[in-house]
Amino acid sequence: MVSEPELNFVLIPLLAASHIIPMVDMAKLLAQRGVTVTLVMTPLNAIRFTAVIDRAIGSGLLIRVVELQFPAKEAGLPEGCESADVLPCLKSRRQFFAAVSMLQEQAEKLLEEMKPKPSCIISDTHVAWTAETAHKFQIPRIIFDGMSCFNQFCMHNLYIMKDQNQIPESGSFVIPDLPDRIEVTKVQLPGAFNPSTICVQDIRDKIRAAETRAYGIVINTFEELERRYVDKFRKLKDGRVWCIGPLSLCNNDNLDKAQRGNKVSFDKEDSLKKWLDYWQPESVVYACLGSLSHTTVVQFVELALGMEASGYPFILVVKSGEREAPTDNWISENGFEERTKERGLLIRGWAPQVLILSHPAIGGFLTHCGWNSTLEGISAGVPMITWPLFAEQFLNERFLLNVLKMGVSVGSHEVVHLGEEEKYEVQVRKEEITKAIRRTMDKEKEGNERRKRAKEVGEMANKAVEKDGSSHLNLKLLIKEVQEFQLKQSA
Ligand code: UDP
């Protein structure tokens, strides 16, 4: 009898916290199904995940981390700059992508020697060279771009509009051929349709070309969340779409929830829990604008004062680092922290977001609508206060407001491109922030309906990842697909 060849899924994330985080979750889920998983990283990125991955390995999962040396210097980046969330400025984005493309040779050497032989590559869509690598090794390249099917389908239709020169320069328009009415303006669209001053179109084109050659795509979503969009997108991709999320729900353990993505900036482990335990259920607002964005001091002032004026207890995540020094100065000079200390908690640096969201005291999540955060809020069943900033975040906001009906907008009107924040001054005033928080937290009819809806969606999310739930089954189908491909190859 010929035994089945062992499966080895090689996971190649884009080197940025919010791209690696879901890939690490995916690695755990695949390994829980008996697959060997090889995660390809660089030393400084791997360090951020050591605790979580070591714990997974300790529990018997077959996960390996292989490290490539990141050619920062060769690409003109400062030494140690290995991740998109620590780039010194927007201009370095081009250098960052140059460094990423230099990783191909090292990665292919590793793949050649790998045992068991690689069965497939699950690659972040932004790592375009993996298309060539998968072709060389005659294995499927399955892409992952960290977005929803709703977003994929919007983008598909927007590209058609763009090719036909149909995106109006000003005024709102409806994205065609969608099951829901989704109205946007050009300045709210992702960079492909609304470019920043730094042109990266050539990089984008390469990524898109590689996307069209992909074998299939895994999506961090669940079918019940966006069934009509999943169906449409699946048709577009000849069925090779696997919805296996919410990936964050694979973290059952409090330590895994807390250590997801970076070292948490909280000294005493228990103090956060104690702080949250003190408050009534659904009474606290949690505000965090993701891992990549930068909030100017003038905009931060509006955010902080808007939260204070809402009257609700809050957790506010404040980025740390040199660029944020003016914000830190304002916090101490204004006396904001001291004044709000009875009901406000500032987390400087990295917050244990999934752990916080899972606490019953959280009643609203003020988010920039990055898809990871959006789905984490959905999974926690928490209504959202939406403040989209860049990339596809306005589309995610529309999804929360118009499709799921579980969000209230703070009313931002325009993308703030990464690295160009200083250009924009204040986008959202404190009064608008206070108003959106109050509408969300309100215990009257409108707020209650939104809360009920959020809870229902949260329950669906949790069911999807349970045994025999849709995402649980889709993961099985994905593994089966790769297994059958491998068997055909070796026949
Ligand atoms: N995150 C976190 N703590 C922080 C900031 C971010 O845990 O202080 C995590 C968050 O849970 C999410 C990811 O970082 O998983 C952010 O991804 P998202 O797609 O929401 O936004 P991006 O960072 O790409 O803008």
Coordinates of C-alpha atoms and ligand atoms in Angstrom, one line a residue, residues 18 21 260 288 290-292 317 349-351 353 368 370-373 376 390 393, ligand 1:
S18 CA -1.8 43.1 10.8
I21 CA -1.4 38.1 12.9
R260 CA -1.4 38.4 19.7
C288 CA -8.0 51.8 18.8
G290 CA -5.0 49.8 14.3
S291 CA -1.3 49.1 13.9
L292 CA -0.4 51.2 10.8
V317 CA -5.0 53.2 22.8
G349 CA 1.8 51.1 22.6
W350 CA 0.2 47.7 21.9
A351 CA -3.2 46.8 23.4
Q353 CA -7.3 44.0 21.6
H368 CA -10.6 52.6 12.0
G370 CA -9.2 47.7 9.3
W371 CA -10.7 44.3 8.4
N372 CA -9.0 42.4 11.2
S373 CA -10.4 44.9 13.8
E376 CA -12.7 41.1 15.8
F390 CA -7.2 54.6 4.6
Q393 CA -11.6 51.0 5.3
Ligands
UDP1 N1 -3.9 45.3 17.3 C1 -3.7 44.9 18.6 N2 -3.4 45.9 19.5 C2 -3.1 47.2 19.1 C3 -3.3 47.5 17.7 C4 -3.7 46.5 16.9 O1 -3.9 43.8 19.0 O2 -2.8 48.0 19.9 C5 -4.3 44.2 16.3 C6 -5.7 44.1 16.1 O3 -6.3 43.2 17.0 C7 -5.8 43.6 14.7 C8 -4.6 44.2 14.0 O4 -3.7 44.5 15.1 O5 -5.7 42.2 14.6 C9 -4.9 45.4 13.2 O6 -5.3 45.0 12.0 P1 -6.4 45.8 11.1 O7 -6.6 45.1 9.9 O8 -7.6 46.1 11.9 O9 -5.7 47.2 10.9 P2 -4.3 47.8 10.4 O10 -3.4 47.6 11.5 O11 -3.9 46.9 9.2 O12 -4.5 49.2 10.0

